[in-house]
């Protein structure tokens, strides 16, 4: 079983801009209730199918598989619920850790979230000056929930 340990934060300011190029990402959900969520994502020319447990908090089971790009396009066009989650992802290195910053578009415009993946939940790391409030346990910020209730509707 694969496990993802991830903490999420809002951003304090725009000082992270220009530290890394962004990649356009579109993802849609086939299901997202009960025990798990199932997502299809396209980042540039790579497509993945991901299954995540519906657990709240920093640790969740996660299984991710690369799938053919054309299959992903067709799934997104015909099988996923709307709205899809559209964002630009920036991967910024800071003190030995990769911070993934998601700047959302579409119905989630105005929301920017940073994530850090860890080896264990209590692992120490230095927060960059641009990191703000932690939102790890707040389900509103889970991408699956942003597809259900977009940021613009809060």
PDB file of C-alpha atoms in Angstrom:
ATOM      1  CA  UNK A   1       0.000   0.000   0.000  1.00  0.00           C
ATOM      2  CA  UNK A   2       1.247   3.491  -0.873  1.00  0.00           C
ATOM      3  CA  UNK A   3       0.880   6.232   1.688  1.00  0.00           C
ATOM      4  CA  UNK A   4       0.964   9.955   1.083  1.00  0.00           C
ATOM      5  CA  UNK A   5       1.906  12.228   3.973  1.00  0.00           C
ATOM      6  CA  UNK A   6       1.200  15.783   2.959  1.00  0.00           C
ATOM      7  CA  UNK A   7       0.627  19.083   4.745  1.00  0.00           C
ATOM      8  CA  UNK A   8      -1.151  22.037   3.132  1.00  0.00           C
ATOM      9  CA  UNK A   9      -0.808  25.770   3.707  1.00  0.00           C
ATOM     10  CA  UNK A  10      -2.178  29.034   2.436  1.00  0.00           C
ATOM     11  CA  UNK A  11       0.373  31.538   1.170  1.00  0.00           C
ATOM     12  CA  UNK A  12       1.289  34.667   3.097  1.00  0.00           C
ATOM     13  CA  UNK A  13       2.480  36.676   0.091  1.00  0.00           C
ATOM     14  CA  UNK A  14       3.651  36.469  -3.532  1.00  0.00           C
ATOM     15  CA  UNK A  15       7.398  36.123  -2.798  1.00  0.00           C
ATOM     16  CA  UNK A  16       7.398  32.581  -4.237  1.00  0.00           C
ATOM     17  CA  UNK A  17       6.601  33.842  -7.729  1.00  0.00           C
ATOM     18  CA  UNK A  18       9.432  33.479 -10.184  1.00  0.00           C
ATOM     19  CA  UNK A  19      11.148  30.676  -8.229  1.00  0.00           C
ATOM     20  CA  UNK A  20       9.984  27.933 -10.632  1.00  0.00           C
ATOM     21  CA  UNK A  21       8.089  27.560 -13.910  1.00  0.00           C
ATOM     22  CA  UNK A  22       4.492  26.412 -13.749  1.00  0.00           C
ATOM     23  CA  UNK A  23       2.741  23.484 -15.390  1.00  0.00           C
ATOM     24  CA  UNK A  24      -0.930  23.541 -16.377  1.00  0.00           C
ATOM     25  CA  UNK A  25      -2.965  20.834 -14.680  1.00  0.00           C
ATOM     26  CA  UNK A  26      -6.571  19.730 -15.274  1.00  0.00           C
ATOM     27  CA  UNK A  27      -8.210  17.082 -13.143  1.00  0.00           C
ATOM     28  CA  UNK A  28     -11.633  15.602 -12.752  1.00  0.00           C
ATOM     29  CA  UNK A  29     -13.245  13.222 -10.295  1.00  0.00           C
ATOM     30  CA  UNK A  30     -15.083  10.020 -11.104  1.00  0.00           C
ATOM     31  CA  UNK A  31     -16.097   9.586  -7.477  1.00  0.00           C
ATOM     32  CA  UNK A  32     -15.295  11.357  -4.282  1.00  0.00           C
ATOM     33  CA  UNK A  33     -17.433  10.147  -1.436  1.00  0.00           C
ATOM     34  CA  UNK A  34     -17.408   7.376   1.099  1.00  0.00           C
ATOM     35  CA  UNK A  35     -14.144   5.460   1.312  1.00  0.00           C
ATOM     36  CA  UNK A  36     -12.141   7.061  -1.500  1.00  0.00           C
ATOM     37  CA  UNK A  37     -11.888   9.478  -4.380  1.00  0.00           C
ATOM     38  CA  UNK A  38     -10.872   8.542  -7.919  1.00  0.00           C
ATOM     39  CA  UNK A  39      -9.247  11.225 -10.031  1.00  0.00           C
ATOM     40  CA  UNK A  40      -7.945  11.606 -13.578  1.00  0.00           C
ATOM     41  CA  UNK A  41      -5.294  14.293 -14.069  1.00  0.00           C
ATOM     42  CA  UNK A  42      -3.460  15.672 -17.080  1.00  0.00           C
ATOM     43  CA  UNK A  43      -0.262  17.667 -16.552  1.00  0.00           C
ATOM     44  CA  UNK A  44       1.147  18.766 -19.904  1.00  0.00           C
ATOM     45  CA  UNK A  45       1.403  15.465 -21.846  1.00  0.00           C
ATOM     46  CA  UNK A  46       1.211  13.038 -18.917  1.00  0.00           C
ATOM     47  CA  UNK A  47      -2.016  11.545 -17.604  1.00  0.00           C
ATOM     48  CA  UNK A  48      -2.622   9.681 -14.354  1.00  0.00           C
ATOM     49  CA  UNK A  49      -5.397   7.833 -12.601  1.00  0.00           C
ATOM     50  CA  UNK A  50      -5.238   8.250  -8.825  1.00  0.00           C
ATOM     51  CA  UNK A  51      -7.173   6.563  -6.023  1.00  0.00           C
ATOM     52  CA  UNK A  52      -6.961   8.207  -2.579  1.00  0.00           C
ATOM     53  CA  UNK A  53      -8.541   7.219   0.706  1.00  0.00           C
ATOM     54  CA  UNK A  54     -11.080   9.699   2.072  1.00  0.00           C
ATOM     55  CA  UNK A  55      -9.202  10.096   5.349  1.00  0.00           C
ATOM     56  CA  UNK A  56      -8.903  13.601   6.823  1.00  0.00           C
ATOM     57  CA  UNK A  57      -5.506  14.828   7.936  1.00  0.00           C
ATOM     58  CA  UNK A  58      -1.930  14.549   6.709  1.00  0.00           C
ATOM     59  CA  UNK A  59      -1.749  10.777   5.968  1.00  0.00           C
ATOM     60  CA  UNK A  60      -3.797   8.977   3.324  1.00  0.00           C
ATOM     61  CA  UNK A  61      -3.525   5.893   1.181  1.00  0.00           C
ATOM     62  CA  UNK A  62      -2.731   6.811  -2.407  1.00  0.00           C
ATOM     63  CA  UNK A  63      -2.339   4.734  -5.558  1.00  0.00           C
ATOM     64  CA  UNK A  64      -1.339   6.473  -8.795  1.00  0.00           C
ATOM     65  CA  UNK A  65      -0.944   5.015 -12.274  1.00  0.00           C
ATOM     66  CA  UNK A  66       0.030   6.567 -15.580  1.00  0.00           C
ATOM     67  CA  UNK A  67      -2.645   6.074 -18.250  1.00  0.00           C
ATOM     68  CA  UNK A  68      -2.772   6.882 -21.976  1.00  0.00           C
ATOM     69  CA  UNK A  69      -3.275  10.606 -22.617  1.00  0.00           C
ATOM     70  CA  UNK A  70      -6.162  10.061 -25.041  1.00  0.00           C
ATOM     71  CA  UNK A  71      -7.973   7.879 -22.479  1.00  0.00           C
ATOM     72  CA  UNK A  72      -7.589  10.631 -19.878  1.00  0.00           C
ATOM     73  CA  UNK A  73      -8.930  13.270 -22.270  1.00  0.00           C
ATOM     74  CA  UNK A  74     -11.967  11.137 -23.041  1.00  0.00           C
ATOM     75  CA  UNK A  75     -12.616  10.380 -19.338  1.00  0.00           C
ATOM     76  CA  UNK A  76     -12.378  14.091 -18.481  1.00  0.00           C
ATOM     77  CA  UNK A  77     -14.710  14.987 -21.341  1.00  0.00           C
ATOM     78  CA  UNK A  78     -17.383  12.362 -20.639  1.00  0.00           C
ATOM     79  CA  UNK A  79     -17.191  10.816 -17.165  1.00  0.00           C
ATOM     80  CA  UNK A  80     -16.022  13.327 -14.574  1.00  0.00           C
ATOM     81  CA  UNK A  81     -18.222  15.702 -12.647  1.00  0.00           C
ATOM     82  CA  UNK A  82     -18.077  19.421 -13.247  1.00  0.00           C
ATOM     83  CA  UNK A  83     -16.479  21.731 -12.564  1.00  0.00           C
ATOM     84  CA  UNK A  84     -13.091  20.219 -13.165  1.00  0.00           C
ATOM     85  CA  UNK A  85     -10.179  21.529 -11.131  1.00  0.00           C
ATOM     86  CA  UNK A  86      -7.876  23.708 -13.202  1.00  0.00           C
ATOM     87  CA  UNK A  87      -4.597  24.996 -11.796  1.00  0.00           C
ATOM     88  CA  UNK A  88      -1.006  25.861 -12.483  1.00  0.00           C
ATOM     89  CA  UNK A  89       1.443  23.879 -10.355  1.00  0.00           C
ATOM     90  CA  UNK A  90       4.838  25.251  -9.378  1.00  0.00           C
ATOM     91  CA  UNK A  91       7.472  23.019  -7.725  1.00  0.00           C
ATOM     92  CA  UNK A  92       9.706  25.162  -5.515  1.00  0.00           C
ATOM     93  CA  UNK A  93      12.739  23.750  -3.681  1.00  0.00           C
ATOM     94  CA  UNK A  94      13.407  25.122  -0.190  1.00  0.00           C
ATOM     95  CA  UNK A  95      15.923  23.725   2.309  1.00  0.00           C
ATOM     96  CA  UNK A  96      15.846  20.180   0.936  1.00  0.00           C
ATOM     97  CA  UNK A  97      12.073  19.961   0.448  1.00  0.00           C
ATOM     98  CA  UNK A  98       9.876  20.399  -2.594  1.00  0.00           C
ATOM     99  CA  UNK A  99       6.911  22.716  -2.076  1.00  0.00           C
ATOM    100  CA  UNK A 100       4.164  22.267  -4.662  1.00  0.00           C
ATOM    101  CA  UNK A 101       2.229  25.488  -5.088  1.00  0.00           C
ATOM    102  CA  UNK A 102      -1.143  25.249  -6.806  1.00  0.00           C
ATOM    103  CA  UNK A 103      -2.582  28.457  -8.234  1.00  0.00           C
ATOM    104  CA  UNK A 104      -6.191  27.656  -9.087  1.00  0.00           C
ATOM    105  CA  UNK A 105      -8.150  28.905 -12.099  1.00  0.00           C
ATOM    106  CA  UNK A 106     -11.747  28.738 -13.267  1.00  0.00           C
ATOM    107  CA  UNK A 107     -14.279  28.495 -10.447  1.00  0.00           C
ATOM    108  CA  UNK A 108     -11.448  28.273  -7.894  1.00  0.00           C
ATOM    109  CA  UNK A 109      -9.713  31.463  -9.136  1.00  0.00           C
ATOM    110  CA  UNK A 110      -8.146  33.419  -6.285  1.00  0.00           C
ATOM    111  CA  UNK A 111      -7.067  30.376  -4.276  1.00  0.00           C
ATOM    112  CA  UNK A 112      -3.387  29.469  -3.992  1.00  0.00           C
ATOM    113  CA  UNK A 113      -2.255  26.548  -1.805  1.00  0.00           C
ATOM    114  CA  UNK A 114       1.191  25.114  -1.014  1.00  0.00           C
ATOM    115  CA  UNK A 115       1.776  21.444  -0.159  1.00  0.00           C
ATOM    116  CA  UNK A 116       4.788  19.631   1.211  1.00  0.00           C
ATOM    117  CA  UNK A 117       5.166  15.834   1.160  1.00  0.00           C
ATOM    118  CA  UNK A 118       6.887  14.293   4.161  1.00  0.00           C
ATOM    119  CA  UNK A 119       8.308  10.905   5.116  1.00  0.00           C
ATOM    120  CA  UNK A 120       6.417  10.896   8.437  1.00  0.00           C
ATOM    121  CA  UNK A 121       3.800  13.164  10.015  1.00  0.00           C
ATOM    122  CA  UNK A 122       6.047  14.705  12.663  1.00  0.00           C
ATOM    123  CA  UNK A 123       8.993  15.347  10.317  1.00  0.00           C
ATOM    124  CA  UNK A 124      10.624  18.739  10.869  1.00  0.00           C
ATOM    125  CA  UNK A 125      10.947  21.235   8.028  1.00  0.00           C
ATOM    126  CA  UNK A 126      11.595  24.935   7.702  1.00  0.00           C
ATOM    127  CA  UNK A 127       8.710  27.017   6.423  1.00  0.00           C
ATOM    128  CA  UNK A 128       9.611  29.545   3.756  1.00  0.00           C
ATOM    129  CA  UNK A 129       8.674  33.149   4.606  1.00  0.00           C
ATOM    130  CA  UNK A 130       5.847  33.010   2.048  1.00  0.00           C
ATOM    131  CA  UNK A 131       4.034  30.142   3.843  1.00  0.00           C
ATOM    132  CA  UNK A 132       1.004  31.174   5.881  1.00  0.00           C
ATOM    133  CA  UNK A 133      -1.752  29.393   7.796  1.00  0.00           C
ATOM    134  CA  UNK A 134      -1.822  25.584   7.834  1.00  0.00           C
ATOM    135  CA  UNK A 135      -4.991  24.078   6.331  1.00  0.00           C
ATOM    136  CA  UNK A 136      -4.069  20.375   6.366  1.00  0.00           C
ATOM    137  CA  UNK A 137      -7.145  19.287   8.321  1.00  0.00           C
ATOM    138  CA  UNK A 138      -9.648  21.538   6.543  1.00  0.00           C
ATOM    139  CA  UNK A 139     -11.571  19.424   4.000  1.00  0.00           C
ATOM    140  CA  UNK A 140     -12.738  22.510   2.041  1.00  0.00           C
ATOM    141  CA  UNK A 141      -9.242  22.711   0.527  1.00  0.00           C
ATOM    142  CA  UNK A 142      -9.119  19.109  -0.729  1.00  0.00           C
ATOM    143  CA  UNK A 143      -9.204  19.189  -4.522  1.00  0.00           C
ATOM    144  CA  UNK A 144     -12.096  16.728  -4.599  1.00  0.00           C
ATOM    145  CA  UNK A 145     -14.134  19.172  -2.504  1.00  0.00           C
ATOM    146  CA  UNK A 146     -13.058  22.141  -4.639  1.00  0.00           C
ATOM    147  CA  UNK A 147     -14.669  20.272  -7.534  1.00  0.00           C
ATOM    148  CA  UNK A 148     -17.899  19.965  -5.504  1.00  0.00           C
ATOM    149  CA  UNK A 149     -17.972  23.401  -3.884  1.00  0.00           C
ATOM    150  CA  UNK A 150     -15.558  25.723  -5.682  1.00  0.00           C
ATOM    151  CA  UNK A 151     -13.734  28.495  -3.841  1.00  0.00           C
ATOM    152  CA  UNK A 152     -15.826  31.124  -5.674  1.00  0.00           C
ATOM    153  CA  UNK A 153     -18.950  29.772  -3.909  1.00  0.00           C
ATOM    154  CA  UNK A 154     -17.611  29.994  -0.338  1.00  0.00           C
TER     155      UNK A 154
END
